[in-house]
Structure formats: C-alpha cells, structure tokens
Short mmCIF file of C-alpha atoms in Angstrom, two decimals:
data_model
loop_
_atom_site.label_atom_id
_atom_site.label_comp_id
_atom_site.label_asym_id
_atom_site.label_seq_id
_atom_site.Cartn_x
_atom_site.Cartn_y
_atom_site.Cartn_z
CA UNK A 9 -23.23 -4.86 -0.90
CA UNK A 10 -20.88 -4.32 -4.05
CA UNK A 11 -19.64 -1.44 -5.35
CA UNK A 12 -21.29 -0.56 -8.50
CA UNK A 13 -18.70 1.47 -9.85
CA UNK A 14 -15.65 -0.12 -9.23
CA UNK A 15 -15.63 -4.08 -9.79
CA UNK A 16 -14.52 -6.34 -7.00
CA UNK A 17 -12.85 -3.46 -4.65
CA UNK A 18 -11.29 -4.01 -1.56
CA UNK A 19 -8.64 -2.96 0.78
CA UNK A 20 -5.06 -5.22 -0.58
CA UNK A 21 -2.09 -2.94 2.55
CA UNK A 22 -1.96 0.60 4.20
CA UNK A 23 1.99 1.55 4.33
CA UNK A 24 3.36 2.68 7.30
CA UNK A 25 6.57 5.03 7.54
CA UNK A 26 8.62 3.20 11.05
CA UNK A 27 11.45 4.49 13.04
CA UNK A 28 12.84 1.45 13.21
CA UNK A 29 11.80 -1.30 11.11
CA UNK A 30 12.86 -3.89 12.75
CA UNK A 31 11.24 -3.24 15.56
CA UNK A 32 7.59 -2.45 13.74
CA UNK A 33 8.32 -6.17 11.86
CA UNK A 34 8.65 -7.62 15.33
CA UNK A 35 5.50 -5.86 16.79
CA UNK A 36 3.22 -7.31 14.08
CA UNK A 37 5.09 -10.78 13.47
CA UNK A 38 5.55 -11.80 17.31
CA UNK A 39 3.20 -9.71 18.99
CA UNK A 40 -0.20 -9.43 16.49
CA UNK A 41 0.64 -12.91 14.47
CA UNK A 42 1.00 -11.21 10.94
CA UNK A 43 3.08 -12.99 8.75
CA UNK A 44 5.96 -12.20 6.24
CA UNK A 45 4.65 -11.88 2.53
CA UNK A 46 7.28 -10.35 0.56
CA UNK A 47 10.83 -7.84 1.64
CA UNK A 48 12.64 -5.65 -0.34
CA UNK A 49 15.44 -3.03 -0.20
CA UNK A 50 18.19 -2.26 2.67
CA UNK A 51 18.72 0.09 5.25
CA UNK A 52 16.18 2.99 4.79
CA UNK A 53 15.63 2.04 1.84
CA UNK A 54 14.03 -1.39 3.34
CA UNK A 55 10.41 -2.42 3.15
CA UNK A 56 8.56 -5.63 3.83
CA UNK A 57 4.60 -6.85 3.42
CA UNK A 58 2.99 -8.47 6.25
CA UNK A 59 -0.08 -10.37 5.57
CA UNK A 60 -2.52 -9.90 8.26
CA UNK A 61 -4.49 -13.02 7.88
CA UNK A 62 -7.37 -12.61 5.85
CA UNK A 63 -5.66 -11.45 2.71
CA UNK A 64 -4.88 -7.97 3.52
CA UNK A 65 -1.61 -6.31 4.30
CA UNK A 66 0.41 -3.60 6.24
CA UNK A 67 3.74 -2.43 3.81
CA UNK A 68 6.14 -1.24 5.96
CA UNK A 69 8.86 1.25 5.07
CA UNK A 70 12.15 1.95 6.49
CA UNK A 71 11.88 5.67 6.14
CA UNK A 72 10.27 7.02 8.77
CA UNK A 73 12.32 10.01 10.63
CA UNK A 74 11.84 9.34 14.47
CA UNK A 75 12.08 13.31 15.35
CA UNK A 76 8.37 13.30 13.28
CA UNK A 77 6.94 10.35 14.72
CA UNK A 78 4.40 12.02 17.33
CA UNK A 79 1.46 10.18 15.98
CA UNK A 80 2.01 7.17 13.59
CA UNK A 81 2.34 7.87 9.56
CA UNK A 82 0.70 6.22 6.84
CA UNK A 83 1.84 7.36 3.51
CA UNK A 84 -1.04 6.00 2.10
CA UNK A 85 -3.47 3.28 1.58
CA UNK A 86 -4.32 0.81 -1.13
CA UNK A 87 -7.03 -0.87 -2.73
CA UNK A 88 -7.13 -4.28 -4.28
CA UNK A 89 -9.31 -3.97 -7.18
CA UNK A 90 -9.65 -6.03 -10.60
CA UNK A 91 -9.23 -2.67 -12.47
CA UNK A 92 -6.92 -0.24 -11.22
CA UNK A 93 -7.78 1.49 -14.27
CA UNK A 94 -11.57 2.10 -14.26
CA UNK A 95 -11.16 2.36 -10.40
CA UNK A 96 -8.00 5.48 -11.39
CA UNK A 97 -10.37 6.85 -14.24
CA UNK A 98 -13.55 7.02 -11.56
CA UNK A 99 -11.14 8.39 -9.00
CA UNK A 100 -10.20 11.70 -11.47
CA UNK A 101 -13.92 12.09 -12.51
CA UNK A 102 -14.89 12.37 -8.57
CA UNK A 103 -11.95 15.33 -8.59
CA UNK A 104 -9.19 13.21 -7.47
CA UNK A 105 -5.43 14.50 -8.71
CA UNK A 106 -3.29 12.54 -10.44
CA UNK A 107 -0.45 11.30 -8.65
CA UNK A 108 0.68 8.20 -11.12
CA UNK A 109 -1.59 7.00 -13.78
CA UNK A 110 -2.22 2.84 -14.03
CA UNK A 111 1.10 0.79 -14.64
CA UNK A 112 2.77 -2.75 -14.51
CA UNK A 113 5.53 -2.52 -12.08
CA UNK A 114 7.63 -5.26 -11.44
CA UNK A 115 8.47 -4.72 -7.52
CA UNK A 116 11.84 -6.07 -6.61
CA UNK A 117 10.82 -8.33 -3.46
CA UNK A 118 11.72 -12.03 -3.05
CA UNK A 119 9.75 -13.50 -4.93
CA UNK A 120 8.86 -10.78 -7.32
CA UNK A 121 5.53 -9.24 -7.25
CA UNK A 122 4.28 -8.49 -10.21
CA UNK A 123 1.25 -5.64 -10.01
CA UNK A 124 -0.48 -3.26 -11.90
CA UNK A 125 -0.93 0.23 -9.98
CA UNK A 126 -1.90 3.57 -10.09
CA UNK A 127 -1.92 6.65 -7.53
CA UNK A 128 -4.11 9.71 -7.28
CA UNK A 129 -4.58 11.94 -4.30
CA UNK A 130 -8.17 12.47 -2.50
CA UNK A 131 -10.12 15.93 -1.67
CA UNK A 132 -7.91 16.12 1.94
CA UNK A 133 -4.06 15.04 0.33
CA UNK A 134 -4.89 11.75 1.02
CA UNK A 135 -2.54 9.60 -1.71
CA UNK A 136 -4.69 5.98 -2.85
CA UNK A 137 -2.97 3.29 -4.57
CA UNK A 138 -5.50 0.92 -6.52
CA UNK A 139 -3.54 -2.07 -6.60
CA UNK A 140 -4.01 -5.83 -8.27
CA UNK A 141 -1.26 -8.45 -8.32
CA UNK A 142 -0.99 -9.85 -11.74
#
C-alpha cells in the first residue's frame, strides 16, 4: 500500500548511541552479516553505517556513556523518502516540532555522502530524520 502523503517513504538507518563502538561494529559485521557502508569521525566522535542487506541501515555513534546504557539508545530514526521536504512540511502540519528544517549536507564519510535532510520531533520526543541521498 503507498503512502499517499508522502511519496516513496521508507525506513533508509535508526542510529544507535554504543559504549563501545568497536565492539557494536563487530556484533553486526561478524555476528548478524551487516556490512560496512560508509565511517566517519574518531574516538567519540566516531560513527559508521552498516547496511543491513536489503537497503536499510543501522548508524552507529561513538557517544554512548556506558553508566546510561541500561536499555539500548536510539537517538533517532530515519526515513528514506524522495522529499524530505513535503515529508518535513506534513510532519509540522500533523504537530510535529521543528528540530532542523530540510538541508543538503555534505557528510564527511569515505566516500562522501551527499544527502538532503531534515529533523523534527514527534508527539512523545521522538526526533525523525527524513533522509534521501542525492
């Protein structure tokens, strides 16, 4: 069924906050087959994009505090649309808060990733990226 609103929506990562990064790379690489799409950053600054395997992602950051890690954290989730600006726009008029408003970002991972992305946050604090790669 497609979404009538929002043209050619889907789900592109969900970012996870890890303890240790290394660690959550080797978990999904060796243990659950994901593969390496794009890295970026060092030390807790680090990040990478795992390709699951049918064109969706997990982003992992480097910035997750183990003291806080009870229950995993996902800062947020994205979705791979063709129009992250009709898809921000409908977000707002459904009550959604602004969090960034649509932009071309350039993100620094080997090889650059061009995409076009905007952030608002849901009715329960929830933060959404709509995301396309240009």
């Amino acid at each position: 069924m497609a979404n009538k609103k929002i043209p050619n929506i889907g789900v592109h990562h969900l970012a996870l906050s890890a303890a240790d990064l290394d660690k959550s790379v080797k978990f999904y690489t060796e243990g659950l087959g994901f593969e390496l799409a794009a890295k970026w950053g060092e030390g807790t600054s680090g990040a990478v994009l795992l390709d699951i395997g049918d064109g969706s992602h997990l982003e992992i950051f480097a910035n997750g505090n183990p003291n806080e890690q009870k229950d995993a954290k996902f800062s947020h989730y994205a979705f791979a649309t063709s129009n992250p600006d009709i898809a921000y726009e409908n977000a707002l008029k459904a009550g959604a808060v602004s969090q960034m408003p649509p932009k071309n970002v350039d993100i620094p991972s080997d090889p650059v990733m061009p995409v076009r992305i905007a952030f608002v946050r849901g009715p329960d604090g929830e933060v959404i990226e709509f995301f396309k790669v240009l």
